């Protein structure tokens, strides 16, 4: 094998790696018995850019089914959303739980 061939294959590997999609993470809200419904709707609008109708639909899904998806993001963005939501909820003394999990 020549040096030229080795370079060619590593260039191809780098190109493939460059086109691979990053792992994505779901951000989920979990139900609880205390956080007010209108607070959850406001969170979905504020941190996930939802309109009032969509936010209400997701909030009710969480309320009935126990959890619901806020969106799918890269790792850093998902972690920031979780941090923001939990921090905002605690500032308002609500136990709202928000978590992330890899989207497999
Ligand atoms: N179950 C709450 C209530 O009855 C409402 C709620 C919805 C709480 C979604 C958390 O992620 C949640 N007030």
Coordinates of N, CA and C and ligand atoms in Angstrom, one line a residue:
X1 N 0.9 -1.2 0.0 CA 0.0 0.0 0.0 C 0.9 1.3 0.0
X2 N 0.6 2.2 -0.8 CA 1.4 3.4 -0.9 C 0.8 4.4 0.2
X3 N 1.7 5.4 0.5 CA 1.2 6.5 1.3 C 0.0 7.2 0.8
X4 N 0.0 7.3 -0.5 CA -1.2 8.0 -1.2 C -2.5 7.2 -0.8
X5 N -2.4 5.9 -0.9 CA -3.6 5.1 -0.6 C -4.1 5.3 0.8
X6 N -3.1 5.3 1.8 CA -3.4 5.5 3.2 C -4.1 6.8 3.4
X7 N -3.5 7.9 2.8 CA -4.1 9.2 2.9 C -5.5 9.2 2.4
X8 N -5.7 8.6 1.2 CA -7.1 8.6 0.6 C -8.1 8.0 1.6
X9 N -7.8 6.8 2.2 CA -8.8 6.2 3.0 C -9.0 7.0 4.3
X10 N -8.0 7.7 4.8 CA -8.3 8.5 6.0 C -9.1 9.7 5.7
X11 N -8.8 10.2 4.5 CA -9.7 11.4 4.1 C -11.1 11.0 3.9
X12 N -11.3 9.8 3.4 CA -12.7 9.3 3.2 C -13.4 9.0 4.6
X13 N -12.6 8.4 5.5 CA -13.1 8.2 6.9 C -13.5 9.6 7.5
X14 N -12.7 10.6 7.4 CA -12.9 11.9 8.0 C -14.2 12.5 7.3
X15 N -14.3 12.3 6.0 CA -15.5 12.8 5.3 C -16.8 12.1 5.8
X16 N -16.7 10.8 6.0 CA -17.8 10.0 6.5 C -18.2 10.5 7.9
X17 N -17.2 10.7 8.8 CA -17.4 11.1 10.2 C -18.1 12.5 10.1
X18 N -17.6 13.3 9.2 CA -18.1 14.7 9.1 C -19.6 14.8 8.7
X19 N -20.1 13.7 8.0 CA -21.5 13.7 7.6 C -22.4 13.0 8.6
X20 N -21.8 12.3 9.6 CA -22.6 11.5 10.5 C -23.4 12.5 11.4
X21 N -24.7 12.2 11.7 CA -25.5 13.0 12.5 C -25.1 12.9 13.9
X22 N -25.2 13.9 14.7 CA -24.9 13.8 16.2 C -26.0 13.0 16.9
X23 N -25.7 12.3 18.0 CA -26.8 11.7 18.7 C -27.8 12.7 19.2
X24 N -29.1 12.4 19.2 CA -30.1 13.3 19.6 C -30.7 12.8 20.9
X25 N -31.3 13.8 21.7 CA -31.9 13.5 23.0 C -33.3 14.1 23.1
X26 N -34.2 13.2 23.6 CA -35.5 13.7 23.9 C -35.6 14.4 25.2
X27 N -36.3 15.5 25.2 CA -36.5 16.2 26.5 C -38.0 15.9 26.9
X28 N -38.1 15.3 28.1 CA -39.4 14.9 28.6 C -39.9 15.6 29.8
X29 N -41.2 15.9 29.9 CA -41.8 16.4 31.2 C -42.4 15.2 31.8
X30 N -42.3 15.2 33.2 CA -43.0 14.1 34.0 C -44.1 14.7 34.7
X31 N -45.2 14.0 34.9 CA -46.3 14.4 35.7 C -46.0 14.5 37.2
X32 N -46.7 15.4 37.9 CA -46.7 15.4 39.4 C -48.1 15.9 39.8
X33 N -48.4 15.8 41.1 CA -49.7 16.2 41.5 C -49.8 17.7 41.9
X34 N -48.8 18.5 41.8 CA -48.7 19.8 42.4 C -48.5 21.0 41.5
X35 N -47.7 20.7 40.5 CA -47.4 21.8 39.5 C -48.7 22.3 38.8
X36 N -49.1 23.5 38.8 CA -50.3 24.0 38.2 C -50.3 23.8 36.7
X37 N -51.4 23.4 36.1 CA -51.4 23.2 34.6 C -51.0 24.4 33.8
X38 N -51.5 25.6 34.3 CA -51.1 26.8 33.5 C -49.6 27.1 33.6
X39 N -49.0 26.7 34.7 CA -47.5 26.9 34.8 C -46.8 26.0 33.7
X40 N -47.3 24.7 33.6 CA -46.6 23.8 32.6 C -46.8 24.3 31.2
X41 N -48.0 24.8 30.9 CA -48.3 25.4 29.6 C -47.3 26.5 29.3
X42 N -47.2 27.4 30.3 CA -46.2 28.6 30.2 C -44.8 28.1 30.0
X43 N -44.4 27.0 30.6 CA -43.0 26.5 30.5 C -42.8 26.0 29.0
X44 N -43.8 25.3 28.5 CA -43.7 24.8 27.1 C -43.7 25.9 26.1
X45 N -44.4 27.0 26.4 CA -44.3 28.1 25.5 C -43.0 28.8 25.6
X46 N -42.5 29.1 26.8 CA -41.3 29.9 27.0 C -40.1 29.2 26.6
X47 N -39.9 27.8 26.9 CA -38.7 27.2 26.6 C -38.7 26.3 25.4
X48 N -39.9 26.0 24.9 CA -39.9 25.1 23.7 C -40.6 25.7 22.5
X49 N -40.9 27.0 22.6 CA -41.5 27.8 21.5 C -42.8 27.3 21.0
X50 N -43.6 26.7 21.9 CA -44.9 26.2 21.4 C -46.0 27.3 21.5
X51 N -47.0 27.2 20.6 CA -48.1 28.1 20.8 C -49.0 27.6 21.9
X52 N -50.0 28.4 22.4 CA -50.8 28.0 23.5 C -51.5 26.6 23.3
X53 N -52.0 26.4 22.1 CA -52.8 25.2 21.8 C -51.9 24.0 21.9
X54 N -50.7 24.0 21.3 CA -49.8 22.9 21.3 C -49.3 22.6 22.7
X55 N -49.0 23.7 23.4 CA -48.5 23.5 24.8 C -49.6 22.9 25.7
X56 N -50.8 23.3 25.5 CA -51.9 22.7 26.3 C -52.1 21.2 25.9
X57 N -52.0 20.9 24.7 CA -52.1 19.4 24.3 C -51.0 18.6 24.9
X58 N -49.7 19.1 24.9 CA -48.6 18.3 25.5 C -48.8 18.2 27.0
X59 N -49.2 19.4 27.7 CA -49.4 19.4 29.1 C -50.4 18.3 29.5
X60 N -51.6 18.3 28.8 CA -52.6 17.3 29.1 C -52.2 15.9 28.9
X61 N -51.3 15.7 27.8 CA -50.8 14.3 27.6 C -49.9 13.9 28.8
X62 N -49.1 14.8 29.3 CA -48.3 14.5 30.5 C -49.2 14.2 31.7
X63 N -50.2 15.0 31.9 CA -51.1 14.9 33.0 C -51.8 13.5 33.0
X64 N -52.2 13.1 31.8 CA -53.0 11.8 31.6 C -52.1 10.6 31.6
X65 N -51.0 10.7 30.8 CA -50.2 9.5 30.5 C -49.0 9.4 31.4
X66 N -48.6 10.5 32.1 CA -47.5 10.4 33.0 C -46.3 11.1 32.5
X67 N -46.1 11.2 31.2 CA -45.0 11.9 30.7 C -45.3 12.3 29.2
X68 N -44.5 13.2 28.7 CA -44.7 13.7 27.3 C -43.4 14.4 26.8
X69 N -43.3 14.4 25.5 CA -42.1 14.9 24.9 C -42.2 16.4 24.5
X70 N -41.2 17.1 24.9 CA -41.1 18.6 24.6 C -40.4 18.8 23.3
X71 N -39.5 17.9 22.9 CA -38.8 18.1 21.7 C -37.5 17.2 21.7
X72 N -36.8 17.2 20.5 CA -35.6 16.4 20.4 C -34.5 17.4 20.0
X73 N -33.3 17.3 20.7 CA -32.3 18.2 20.5 C -30.9 17.6 20.6
X74 N -29.9 18.3 20.2 CA -28.5 17.8 20.4 C -28.3 17.8 22.0
X75 N -27.2 17.1 22.4 CA -27.0 16.9 23.8 C -26.9 18.2 24.6
X76 N -26.1 19.1 24.1 CA -25.9 20.4 24.9 C -27.2 21.2 25.0
X77 N -28.0 21.2 23.9 CA -29.2 22.0 23.9 C -30.2 21.3 24.8
X78 N -30.3 20.0 24.7 CA -31.3 19.3 25.6 C -30.9 19.5 27.1
X79 N -29.6 19.4 27.4 CA -29.2 19.6 28.8 C -29.5 21.0 29.3
X80 N -29.3 22.0 28.4 CA -29.6 23.4 28.8 C -31.1 23.6 29.0
X81 N -32.0 23.0 28.2 CA -33.4 23.1 28.3 C -33.8 22.5 29.7
X82 N -33.3 21.3 30.0 CA -33.7 20.6 31.3 C -33.3 21.5 32.4
X83 N -32.1 22.1 32.4 CA -31.6 23.0 33.4 C -32.5 24.2 33.6
X84 N -32.8 24.8 32.5 CA -33.7 26.0 32.5 C -35.1 25.7 33.1
X85 N -35.7 24.6 32.6 CA -37.0 24.3 33.1 C -37.0 24.0 34.6
X86 N -36.0 23.2 35.0 CA -36.0 22.8 36.4 C -35.7 24.0 37.3
X87 N -34.8 24.9 36.9 CA -34.5 26.1 37.6 C -35.7 27.0 37.7
X88 N -36.4 27.2 36.6 CA -37.6 28.1 36.6 C -38.7 27.5 37.5
X89 N -38.9 26.2 37.4 CA -39.9 25.6 38.3 C -39.5 25.7 39.8
X90 N -38.3 25.6 40.1 CA -37.9 25.7 41.5 C -38.0 27.1 42.0
X91 N -37.7 28.1 41.1 CA -37.9 29.5 41.5 C -39.3 29.8 41.9
X92 N -40.2 29.0 41.3 CA -41.7 29.2 41.6 C -42.2 28.2 42.6
X93 N -41.3 27.4 43.2 CA -41.6 26.4 44.2 C -42.5 25.3 43.7
X94 N -42.3 24.9 42.4 CA -43.0 23.8 41.9 C -42.1 22.6 41.7
X95 N -42.6 21.4 41.9 CA -41.7 20.2 41.8 C -41.6 19.6 40.4
X96 N -42.0 20.3 39.4 CA -42.0 19.9 38.0 C -40.7 19.2 37.7
X97 N -40.8 18.0 37.1 CA -39.6 17.2 36.7 C -39.4 17.2 35.2
X98 N -38.2 17.5 34.7 CA -37.9 17.5 33.3 C -36.6 16.7 33.1
X99 N -36.6 15.8 32.2 CA -35.4 14.9 32.0 C -35.1 14.8 30.5
X100 N -33.9 14.3 30.3 CA -33.5 14.0 28.9 C -33.1 12.5 28.7
X101 N -33.3 12.0 27.5 CA -32.8 10.6 27.3 C -32.4 10.5 25.8
X102 N -31.5 9.6 25.6 CA -31.0 9.5 24.2 C -32.1 9.0 23.3
X103 N -32.2 9.5 22.1 CA -33.3 9.2 21.2 C -32.8 8.0 20.3
X104 N -33.0 6.8 20.7 CA -32.4 5.6 20.0 C -33.4 5.0 19.0
Ligands
LIG1 N1 -50.9 17.0 37.2 C1 -50.8 18.4 37.4 C2 -52.1 18.9 38.0 O1 -53.1 18.2 38.1 C3 -50.5 19.1 36.1 C4 -49.2 18.8 35.5 C5 -49.1 18.5 34.1 C6 -48.0 18.7 36.2 C7 -47.9 18.2 33.5 C8 -46.8 18.4 35.7 O2 -45.5 17.9 33.7 C9 -46.7 18.1 34.3 N2 -52.0 20.2 38.4

